[in-house]
Coordinates of C-alpha atoms and ligand atoms in Angstrom, one line a residue:
M1 CA -81.1 3.3 62.5
T2 CA -82.5 6.4 60.8
R3 CA -84.5 8.8 62.9
E4 CA -87.6 7.7 61.0
D5 CA -87.1 4.1 62.0
Y6 CA -86.3 5.2 65.5
A7 CA -89.5 7.1 65.7
D8 CA -91.4 4.1 64.3
L9 CA -90.0 1.9 67.0
L10 CA -91.2 4.4 69.7
V11 CA -94.6 5.1 68.0
P12 CA -95.4 2.1 65.9
N13 CA -98.3 1.7 63.5
V14 CA -98.8 5.3 62.6
K15 CA -101.1 5.2 59.6
Y16 CA -100.7 8.7 58.2
D17 CA -98.2 11.4 58.5
R18 CA -98.9 14.9 59.6
A19 CA -99.1 16.2 56.0
Y20 CA -102.1 14.0 55.5
Y21 CA -104.0 15.5 58.4
E22 CA -103.0 19.0 57.5
E23 CA -104.7 18.4 54.1
K24 CA -107.6 16.5 55.5
Y25 CA -108.7 19.4 57.7
P26 CA -108.4 22.5 55.6
E27 CA -108.8 26.1 56.7
R28 CA -112.4 27.1 57.4
N29 CA -113.9 29.4 54.9
L30 CA -115.1 32.1 57.3
D31 CA -115.0 35.9 57.6
E32 CA -111.8 37.3 59.0
K33 CA -113.5 38.4 62.2
A34 CA -115.3 35.1 62.8
I35 CA -114.5 33.5 66.1
V36 CA -114.1 29.7 66.0
T37 CA -114.2 28.4 69.5
R38 CA -115.1 25.3 71.5
Y39 CA -116.4 24.0 74.7
A40 CA -114.1 21.2 75.7
P41 CA -115.3 19.4 78.8
S42 CA -114.3 16.1 80.3
P43 CA -117.4 13.9 80.2
T44 CA -118.1 13.9 83.9
G45 CA -121.8 14.8 83.3
F46 CA -121.6 17.5 85.8
I47 CA -122.1 21.1 84.7
H48 CA -120.7 23.7 87.1
I49 CA -122.2 27.2 87.0
G50 CA -118.7 28.5 86.1
A51 CA -118.6 26.1 83.1
L52 CA -122.0 27.2 82.1
L53 CA -120.8 30.8 82.1
Q54 CA -117.9 29.7 80.0
A55 CA -120.0 27.8 77.5
F56 CA -122.5 30.7 77.3
I57 CA -119.7 33.3 76.6
S58 CA -118.1 31.0 74.0
S59 CA -121.3 30.3 72.2
K60 CA -122.3 33.9 72.1
M61 CA -118.9 35.1 71.0
A62 CA -119.0 32.6 68.1
N63 CA -122.6 33.3 67.1
Q64 CA -122.3 37.1 67.1
S65 CA -119.3 36.9 64.9
N66 CA -120.8 34.4 62.5
G67 CA -118.2 31.9 63.7
I68 CA -118.4 28.3 64.8
F69 CA -119.0 26.9 68.2
F70 CA -118.2 23.3 68.6
L71 CA -118.2 20.6 71.3
R72 CA -115.1 18.6 71.9
I73 CA -115.0 15.9 74.5
E74 CA -111.7 15.7 76.3
D75 CA -111.6 12.2 77.7
T76 CA -107.9 11.4 77.7
D77 CA -108.2 11.0 81.4
Q78 CA -110.4 8.0 81.2
K79 CA -110.8 7.8 85.0
R80 CA -113.0 10.9 84.9
S81 CA -115.5 9.8 82.2
I82 CA -118.9 8.6 83.1
E83 CA -121.3 6.6 81.0
D84 CA -123.9 9.2 80.1
G85 CA -121.6 12.1 80.7
V86 CA -121.8 13.5 77.2
K87 CA -125.5 13.2 76.8
L88 CA -126.1 15.0 80.2
I89 CA -123.8 17.9 79.1
I90 CA -125.5 18.4 75.8
E91 CA -129.0 18.2 77.3
D92 CA -128.1 20.5 80.1
L93 CA -126.6 23.1 77.9
S94 CA -129.4 23.1 75.4
K95 CA -131.8 23.9 78.2
F96 CA -130.0 27.2 78.4
D97 CA -130.2 27.6 74.7
I98 CA -126.5 26.8 74.3
N99 CA -126.2 24.7 71.1
F100 CA -123.3 23.6 69.0
D101 CA -122.7 24.2 65.3
E102 CA -120.4 21.3 65.2
G103 CA -118.9 18.5 67.2
V104 CA -120.2 15.7 69.4
T105 CA -124.0 15.2 69.4
I106 CA -126.2 12.9 71.4
D107 CA -126.1 10.2 68.9
G108 CA -122.8 10.8 67.0
E109 CA -121.2 14.0 65.8
K110 CA -121.5 16.6 63.0
G111 CA -118.9 18.5 61.1
I112 CA -115.9 17.6 59.0
Y113 CA -113.2 18.3 61.6
G114 CA -113.8 15.2 63.7
P115 CA -113.6 12.9 65.4
Y116 CA -114.5 15.4 68.1
T117 CA -113.8 13.0 71.0
Q118 CA -110.2 12.9 72.0
S119 CA -110.0 9.2 72.7
E120 CA -110.9 8.6 69.1
R121 CA -108.1 10.7 67.8
A122 CA -105.1 8.6 69.0
D123 CA -103.9 8.0 65.4
I124 CA -103.8 11.7 64.8
Y125 CA -101.9 12.5 67.9
K126 CA -99.4 9.8 67.2
A127 CA -98.6 11.2 63.8
Y128 CA -97.6 14.4 65.4
I129 CA -95.7 12.8 68.2
K130 CA -93.8 10.7 65.7
D131 CA -92.9 13.8 63.7
L132 CA -91.6 15.5 66.8
I133 CA -89.4 12.5 67.6
V134 CA -88.1 12.5 64.1
K135 CA -87.2 16.1 64.5
D136 CA -85.6 15.5 67.9
L137 CA -88.1 17.8 69.5
A138 CA -89.5 15.1 71.8
Y139 CA -88.0 12.0 73.5
P140 CA -89.0 8.9 75.4
C141 CA -88.8 9.0 79.2
F142 CA -88.5 5.7 81.2
C143 CA -88.5 7.3 84.6
T144 CA -90.8 5.4 86.9
E145 CA -93.3 7.1 89.3
E146 CA -91.0 6.3 92.2
E147 CA -88.0 7.9 90.5
N148 CA -90.0 11.0 89.8
N149 CA -91.2 11.1 93.4
E150 CA -87.7 10.8 94.7
A151 CA -86.5 13.5 92.4
R152 CA -89.3 15.8 93.6
E153 CA -88.4 15.1 97.3
M154 CA -84.9 15.9 96.6
Q155 CA -85.8 19.1 94.8
A156 CA -88.0 20.1 97.7
A157 CA -85.2 19.4 100.2
K158 CA -82.8 21.5 98.2
K159 CA -85.5 24.2 97.9
D160 CA -85.2 23.9 94.1
R161 CA -88.0 24.2 91.6
I162 CA -90.0 21.0 91.3
G163 CA -90.3 19.3 88.0
Y164 CA -88.7 17.6 85.0
Y165 CA -86.5 20.2 83.4
G166 CA -82.9 21.1 82.6
R167 CA -80.4 19.0 84.6
Y168 CA -83.2 17.0 86.2
A169 CA -84.5 15.9 82.8
K170 CA -82.6 12.6 83.0
C171 CA -84.0 10.8 80.0
R172 CA -83.4 13.7 77.7
R173 CA -79.7 12.7 77.7
L174 CA -80.3 9.0 76.9
H175 CA -78.5 7.7 73.8
M176 CA -80.5 6.3 71.0
E177 CA -78.9 2.9 71.5
D178 CA -79.9 2.9 75.2
V179 CA -83.4 3.8 74.2
I180 CA -83.6 1.1 71.6
E181 CA -82.4 -1.5 74.1
K182 CA -85.0 -0.4 76.8
V183 CA -87.8 -0.5 74.3
N184 CA -86.8 -3.9 73.1
N185 CA -86.7 -5.0 76.7
G186 CA -90.3 -3.9 77.0
E187 CA -89.7 -1.1 79.4
K188 CA -92.7 1.3 79.6
F189 CA -92.2 4.9 78.7
V190 CA -93.9 8.2 78.2
V191 CA -92.9 10.8 75.6
R192 CA -91.8 14.2 76.7
L193 CA -91.5 17.5 74.9
K194 CA -87.9 18.7 74.6
S195 CA -88.7 22.1 76.0
P196 CA -86.7 24.9 74.3
G197 CA -87.7 27.3 77.1
D198 CA -85.5 29.2 79.6
F199 CA -87.1 29.7 83.0
D200 CA -85.0 32.9 83.5
K201 CA -86.5 34.5 80.5
K202 CA -89.9 36.2 80.6
Y203 CA -92.7 35.2 78.3
T204 CA -95.4 37.7 77.7
F205 CA -98.7 37.4 75.8
K206 CA -101.9 39.2 75.5
D207 CA -105.0 37.6 77.0
E208 CA -108.2 38.9 75.4
I209 CA -109.8 39.4 78.8
K210 CA -107.0 40.0 81.2
G211 CA -104.7 42.0 79.0
K212 CA -100.9 41.7 79.0
M213 CA -99.7 38.7 81.0
E214 CA -96.1 37.8 81.9
F215 CA -94.8 34.4 83.0
P216 CA -91.4 32.8 83.1
E217 CA -90.8 30.7 79.9
N218 CA -91.7 27.1 80.3
D219 CA -88.7 24.8 80.6
Q220 CA -90.5 21.7 81.8
D221 CA -90.2 18.7 79.6
V222 CA -93.9 18.1 79.9
I223 CA -95.3 14.6 79.1
I224 CA -97.1 14.7 75.8
L225 CA -97.9 11.0 75.3
K226 CA -98.7 8.8 78.3
S227 CA -97.7 5.2 78.6
D228 CA -101.3 4.1 77.8
G229 CA -100.9 5.5 74.3
L230 CA -103.1 8.6 74.9
P231 CA -101.8 12.1 74.8
T232 CA -102.0 14.4 77.8
Y233 CA -104.5 17.2 77.7
H234 CA -101.8 19.8 76.9
F235 CA -100.7 18.0 73.8
A236 CA -104.2 16.9 72.6
H237 CA -105.6 20.4 72.8
A238 CA -102.8 21.9 70.8
I239 CA -103.3 19.3 68.0
D240 CA -107.1 19.6 68.1
D241 CA -107.3 23.4 68.2
H242 CA -104.9 23.5 65.3
L243 CA -106.7 21.0 63.2
M244 CA -110.1 22.3 64.1
H245 CA -109.0 25.8 63.4
T246 CA -109.9 27.3 66.7
T247 CA -109.2 31.0 66.6
H248 CA -110.0 31.6 70.3
V249 CA -109.4 29.4 73.3
I250 CA -112.0 30.6 75.8
R251 CA -111.8 28.9 79.1
G252 CA -111.6 29.2 82.9
D253 CA -108.6 31.1 84.3
E254 CA -107.3 28.1 86.2
W255 CA -105.6 27.4 82.8
L256 CA -103.9 30.8 82.6
S257 CA -100.6 29.6 84.0
S258 CA -100.5 26.8 81.4
V259 CA -100.4 29.2 78.6
P260 CA -96.6 29.2 78.4
I261 CA -96.6 25.4 78.0
H262 CA -99.5 25.6 75.5
T263 CA -98.1 28.3 73.3
Q264 CA -94.7 26.6 73.4
L265 CA -96.3 23.4 72.1
F266 CA -98.0 25.3 69.3
R267 CA -94.6 26.8 68.3
V268 CA -92.7 23.6 68.5
L269 CA -95.4 22.0 66.4
D270 CA -95.1 24.9 64.0
F271 CA -98.8 25.8 64.4
K272 CA -100.3 29.3 64.5
V273 CA -101.0 30.2 68.1
P274 CA -104.7 30.9 68.8
K275 CA -105.9 33.8 70.9
Y276 CA -106.6 33.1 74.5
A277 CA -109.4 34.5 76.7
H278 CA -109.4 33.4 80.3
I279 CA -112.7 33.8 82.2
S280 CA -112.5 34.8 85.8
P281 CA -114.2 32.4 88.3
L282 CA -117.4 33.0 90.1
M283 CA -116.6 33.6 93.8
K284 CA -118.4 33.3 97.1
E285 CA -117.9 34.9 100.4
D286 CA -117.3 32.3 103.0
N287 CA -116.6 33.4 106.6
G288 CA -115.3 36.8 105.5
T289 CA -113.0 35.4 102.8
R290 CA -113.6 35.1 99.1
R291 CA -113.2 31.7 97.5
K292 CA -114.2 30.1 94.2
I293 CA -117.7 28.7 94.1
S294 CA -117.2 25.0 94.7
K295 CA -118.8 21.8 93.5
R296 CA -118.2 20.3 96.9
K297 CA -119.4 23.1 99.2
D298 CA -122.1 24.9 97.3
P299 CA -125.3 23.3 96.0
E300 CA -125.8 26.2 93.6
A301 CA -122.5 25.3 91.8
A302 CA -124.4 22.6 90.0
V303 CA -126.5 23.7 87.1
S304 CA -129.1 21.0 88.0
Y305 CA -129.8 23.0 91.2
Y306 CA -131.5 25.7 89.1
H307 CA -133.7 23.2 87.4
K308 CA -134.7 21.9 90.8
E309 CA -135.4 25.3 92.2
G310 CA -137.4 26.1 89.0
I311 CA -135.4 29.2 88.1
P312 CA -136.3 29.7 84.4
N313 CA -133.3 29.1 82.1
E314 CA -133.9 32.5 80.5
A315 CA -133.4 34.1 83.9
V316 CA -130.1 32.2 84.4
R317 CA -129.0 33.4 81.0
L318 CA -129.9 36.9 81.8
Y319 CA -127.9 36.6 85.0
L320 CA -124.9 35.2 83.0
E321 CA -125.1 38.2 80.7
T322 CA -124.8 40.5 83.7
V323 CA -121.8 38.6 84.9
A324 CA -120.2 38.4 81.5
N325 CA -120.2 42.1 80.6
S326 CA -120.2 45.0 83.0
N327 CA -122.2 47.2 80.7
F328 CA -125.1 44.7 80.1
E329 CA -127.5 46.1 82.7
I330 CA -127.0 49.6 81.4
W331 CA -127.6 48.4 77.9
M332 CA -130.8 46.6 79.0
N333 CA -132.2 49.6 80.7
Q334 CA -131.5 51.7 77.6
N335 CA -132.9 49.1 75.2
K336 CA -136.0 47.8 76.9
D337 CA -137.7 47.1 73.6
K338 CA -134.8 45.1 72.2
D339 CA -134.2 41.4 72.5
V340 CA -131.3 40.4 74.7
S341 CA -129.7 38.5 71.8
E342 CA -129.0 41.9 70.3
F343 CA -126.6 42.7 73.1
V344 CA -123.0 42.3 71.8
L345 CA -120.6 40.7 74.2
D346 CA -117.1 42.2 74.4
F347 CA -114.0 40.5 75.9
K348 CA -112.8 43.9 77.0
K349 CA -115.9 44.4 79.3
M350 CA -115.4 41.0 81.0
P351 CA -114.2 41.1 84.6
V352 CA -110.5 40.5 85.0
G353 CA -110.7 39.3 88.6
G354 CA -113.1 37.0 90.3
T355 CA -116.8 38.0 90.1
M356 CA -119.0 37.5 93.2
F357 CA -121.8 35.1 92.5
D358 CA -124.9 37.0 93.6
Y359 CA -127.7 34.5 94.1
D360 CA -130.1 37.2 95.4
K361 CA -129.6 39.1 92.1
L362 CA -130.3 35.9 90.2
I363 CA -133.5 35.4 92.2
N364 CA -134.5 39.0 91.5
I365 CA -133.9 38.6 87.8
S366 CA -136.0 35.4 88.0
K367 CA -138.8 37.2 89.8
N368 CA -138.9 40.0 87.3
Y369 CA -138.8 37.6 84.4
I370 CA -141.7 35.5 85.8
S371 CA -143.7 38.6 86.6
K372 CA -143.7 39.4 82.9
L373 CA -144.9 36.1 81.8
K374 CA -148.5 35.5 80.8
A375 CA -150.7 33.4 83.1
D376 CA -150.8 30.5 80.7
E377 CA -147.0 30.6 80.5
V378 CA -146.7 30.6 84.2
Y379 CA -149.1 27.7 84.2
E380 CA -147.0 25.7 81.7
F381 CA -143.7 26.4 83.5
S382 CA -145.3 25.4 86.8
L383 CA -146.8 22.3 85.4
K384 CA -143.5 21.2 83.9
H385 CA -141.7 21.8 87.2
A386 CA -144.3 20.1 89.3
K387 CA -144.3 17.1 87.0
E388 CA -140.8 16.5 88.0
Y389 CA -140.7 17.6 91.6
D390 CA -144.2 17.9 93.1
E391 CA -146.8 15.2 92.2
E392 CA -149.5 16.7 94.4
L393 CA -149.3 20.1 92.7
Y394 CA -149.0 18.5 89.3
D395 CA -152.3 16.6 89.8
L396 CA -154.1 19.8 90.9
L397 CA -152.7 21.9 88.1
T398 CA -153.8 19.2 85.6
K399 CA -157.2 18.7 87.1
Y400 CA -158.0 22.4 87.4
K401 CA -156.2 23.8 84.4
D402 CA -158.4 26.8 83.6
Y403 CA -158.9 27.6 87.2
S404 CA -155.2 27.5 87.8
I405 CA -154.5 29.8 84.9
N406 CA -157.0 32.2 86.4
V407 CA -155.3 32.0 89.7
F408 CA -152.0 32.8 88.0
N409 CA -153.7 35.6 86.2
I410 CA -154.5 37.5 89.4
E411 CA -152.6 40.8 89.2
R412 CA -150.7 39.6 86.1
E413 CA -150.6 41.0 82.6
Q414 CA -150.8 44.6 83.9
K415 CA -148.4 47.5 84.3
K416 CA -147.3 46.5 87.8
P417 CA -147.7 42.7 87.8
R418 CA -147.4 40.6 90.9
K419 CA -143.9 39.6 91.8
D420 CA -144.5 36.9 94.3
I421 CA -143.2 34.0 92.4
A422 CA -139.4 34.0 92.4
C423 CA -139.0 30.5 91.0
F424 CA -141.3 27.7 90.2
S425 CA -140.5 25.7 93.3
D426 CA -142.2 28.7 95.0
V427 CA -145.5 28.3 93.3
K428 CA -147.2 26.0 95.8
N429 CA -146.2 28.3 98.6
Q430 CA -147.9 31.2 96.8
V431 CA -151.1 29.7 95.6
W432 CA -151.9 26.8 98.0
Y433 CA -154.8 28.7 99.6
M434 CA -156.6 28.8 96.3
F435 CA -156.9 25.0 96.2
D436 CA -159.3 23.4 98.6
E437 CA -157.2 20.2 98.5
L438 CA -154.3 22.2 99.9
Y439 CA -156.3 24.5 102.1
N440 CA -155.6 23.4 105.6
P441 CA -154.4 26.5 107.4
E442 CA -152.2 26.0 110.4
N443 CA -152.9 29.4 111.7
Y444 CA -155.0 32.4 110.8
E445 CA -153.3 35.7 110.6
W446 CA -156.0 37.6 112.5
Q447 CA -153.4 40.0 113.9
S448 CA -155.0 42.3 116.5
I449 CA -158.6 41.1 115.6
T450 CA -159.6 38.7 118.3
D451 CA -163.3 39.1 118.9
K452 CA -164.9 36.0 117.4
E453 CA -168.4 37.3 117.6
E454 CA -167.3 40.4 115.7
I455 CA -165.6 38.3 113.0
K456 CA -168.8 36.3 112.6
N457 CA -170.9 39.4 112.4
V458 CA -168.7 41.0 109.8
L459 CA -168.7 37.9 107.6
D460 CA -172.4 37.2 107.9
T461 CA -173.4 40.7 107.1
Y462 CA -170.9 41.3 104.3
L463 CA -171.2 38.0 102.5
N464 CA -175.0 37.5 102.8
E465 CA -176.2 41.1 102.4
Y466 CA -173.6 42.9 100.4
Y467 CA -171.3 40.6 98.4
N468 CA -172.4 40.0 94.8
I469 CA -170.2 37.9 92.6
E470 CA -171.5 39.8 89.5
D471 CA -170.0 43.1 90.8
D472 CA -167.2 44.7 88.9
K473 CA -164.3 45.9 91.0
D474 CA -165.7 49.3 91.8
A475 CA -169.1 48.0 92.8
W476 CA -167.4 45.3 94.8
F477 CA -165.4 47.9 96.7
N478 CA -168.4 50.1 97.3
H479 CA -170.4 47.2 98.6
M480 CA -167.6 46.3 101.0
K481 CA -167.5 49.9 102.1
E482 CA -171.2 50.0 102.8
A483 CA -171.0 46.9 104.8
A484 CA -168.1 48.2 106.8
M485 CA -169.9 51.4 107.5
K486 CA -173.1 49.7 108.5
L487 CA -171.2 47.8 111.2
G488 CA -169.4 50.8 112.5
Y489 CA -166.1 50.8 110.6
A490 CA -164.8 53.9 108.8
G491 CA -165.4 53.7 105.1
D492 CA -162.2 55.6 104.3
M493 CA -158.8 55.8 105.9
K494 CA -158.8 59.6 106.2
A495 CA -162.0 59.6 108.3
Y496 CA -160.6 56.9 110.4
K497 CA -157.3 58.6 111.0
E498 CA -159.0 61.8 112.0
N499 CA -161.3 60.2 114.6
P500 CA -160.2 56.7 115.3
E501 CA -162.2 56.5 118.6
D502 CA -165.5 57.0 116.6
Y503 CA -165.0 53.6 114.8
K504 CA -164.5 49.9 115.5
G505 CA -161.8 50.1 112.9
S506 CA -161.1 51.1 109.4
I507 CA -162.1 49.7 106.0
A508 CA -158.7 48.1 106.0
D509 CA -159.4 46.2 109.2
F510 CA -162.7 45.2 107.8
S511 CA -161.2 43.8 104.6
T512 CA -158.5 42.1 106.6
I513 CA -161.2 40.1 108.5
V514 CA -162.6 39.0 105.1
R515 CA -159.2 38.2 103.7
V516 CA -158.0 36.2 106.6
A517 CA -161.3 34.3 106.9
L518 CA -161.1 33.3 103.2
T519 CA -157.4 32.6 102.9
S520 CA -156.0 32.5 106.4
K521 CA -153.5 35.1 105.2
S522 CA -153.4 38.8 106.0
M523 CA -151.5 39.6 102.8
T524 CA -152.6 38.2 99.4
P525 CA -152.9 39.5 95.9
D526 CA -156.1 41.2 94.9
L527 CA -159.0 40.1 97.2
F528 CA -161.6 41.0 94.6
E529 CA -160.2 38.5 92.1
I530 CA -159.6 35.9 94.8
M531 CA -163.3 36.1 95.9
K532 CA -164.5 35.8 92.3
L533 CA -162.5 32.7 91.8
L534 CA -163.5 31.1 95.1
G535 CA -167.2 31.6 94.5
K536 CA -169.9 31.8 97.1
D537 CA -170.1 28.2 98.2
R538 CA -166.4 27.8 98.8
M539 CA -166.3 31.1 100.6
Q540 CA -169.1 30.0 102.9
K541 CA -167.2 26.8 103.8
R542 CA -164.1 28.7 104.4
V543 CA -165.8 31.1 106.7
E544 CA -167.2 28.2 108.7
M545 CA -163.7 26.7 108.9
A546 CA -162.3 30.0 110.1
L547 CA -165.0 30.4 112.8
Q548 CA -164.3 27.0 114.3
Ligands
LIG1 N1 -110.8 19.8 79.2 C1 -110.4 21.0 79.8 C2 -111.3 21.1 81.1 O1 -111.9 20.2 81.5 C3 -110.7 22.1 78.9 C4 -109.7 23.3 79.0 C5 -109.8 24.1 77.7 O2 -110.9 24.6 77.4 O3 -108.7 24.3 77.1 O4 -111.3 22.1 81.7

């Protein structure tokens, strides 16, 4: 039997040979510096904040170099796939402005280097597996799971390295005739790479982020084709990244130790080895120790969490920029008038070790971002969030659109805008007292003011005799001052501080009475604007409520 026939027996029905695919997927016609990279998730539908960071970095590196960013779905492990997984991934990423030039789309795919879903590429993989078998660079392995387990136990007992390599690679030594007999008997098998590596030798490579790395050479005869006819991830990614002309493999650093296997595959397959950039994980402090942020333990690991909290996607993106490059914040401070998209990401400025995930910082960025929005933008964001998460608020915002925008406009669109809204799930908490439907105070923050008669007196005098809704801010303040002085309060803080015993209190105490009576809160944004929006009737009702 020729090797060709032998390979045919092991991998039957291979339609085209490798030369066919090499021609079918020609080099990309791009600038020399252009980065071609991919996001290659399993379709589990879940996007981890670490994966978002990775997709963000990859997309930006490709965009800023006029390269290509594509989506490849890695579903060779069919157990991990879920029905709508791909759709959820695409939708979630696009919310963060991460879009693909090429690859799988919601209703198909785009680009000439497809199919972009690994389970649809079985024929392609087989062509290359067959080629390796013909060249005696790969071989079938009939070891059962039990045999492999036994071998591992034995290795462990002997304190030897675990795995299928060297003298433990039993099936490597099978004769062709034995293989043929086994196959004809219907025995199941996998295909393994005949690793040319030597564990005692060092393998060094340069990671774009981490710099020079050194590992032992790979000598494991890794599985490249499983018994279900699908390749393993290792093999599939090598074929795909070669045929799709990936220049940079950008991914999480849990893959770092696989590089010796991966580059070995590229070499055995006679492919150009891509550049590798391994992104450090986001870490969390847990009981004094640092660990990777985890899907199981941390709700904020899921990107959906940010939608639920109502943290604007732009704020999350800004946060990702700060994590991605250590010089981003400095750049931002020096380039206040520039758009963030002008910032150029650099592998060399990416953290080489784990980065602490700083939720407070993210919230702070979010707060600043929201503070710079216009009132109608805050309204739209709030409405959108409420529509999904808070029906009551949604109804109010819809019913009182203009009024709500005015509420959001208090102390906004000015040099030092209000910063009370950190995320859109916060909105109700910050504005509830401006809506009668929500105004049902549990307690009034009167603080040291306890004399009910006095409170009544202040409100009656001020609202009936001095308050005029037509007043501008200066007039409003002067009127409040006059009312305060008439009732024995100091009209300015200086006078009060000099002789406190001469007064019932200061203008601040006076305005606190008014504020608490109208809102139940001792701290609010600008009282003048609040009063204007409430109007006389509603204020009157609130005073009655407060006095009860
Ligand atoms: N499918 C792999 C994953 O789920 C991708 C690894 C890579 O980007 O090479 O992490």
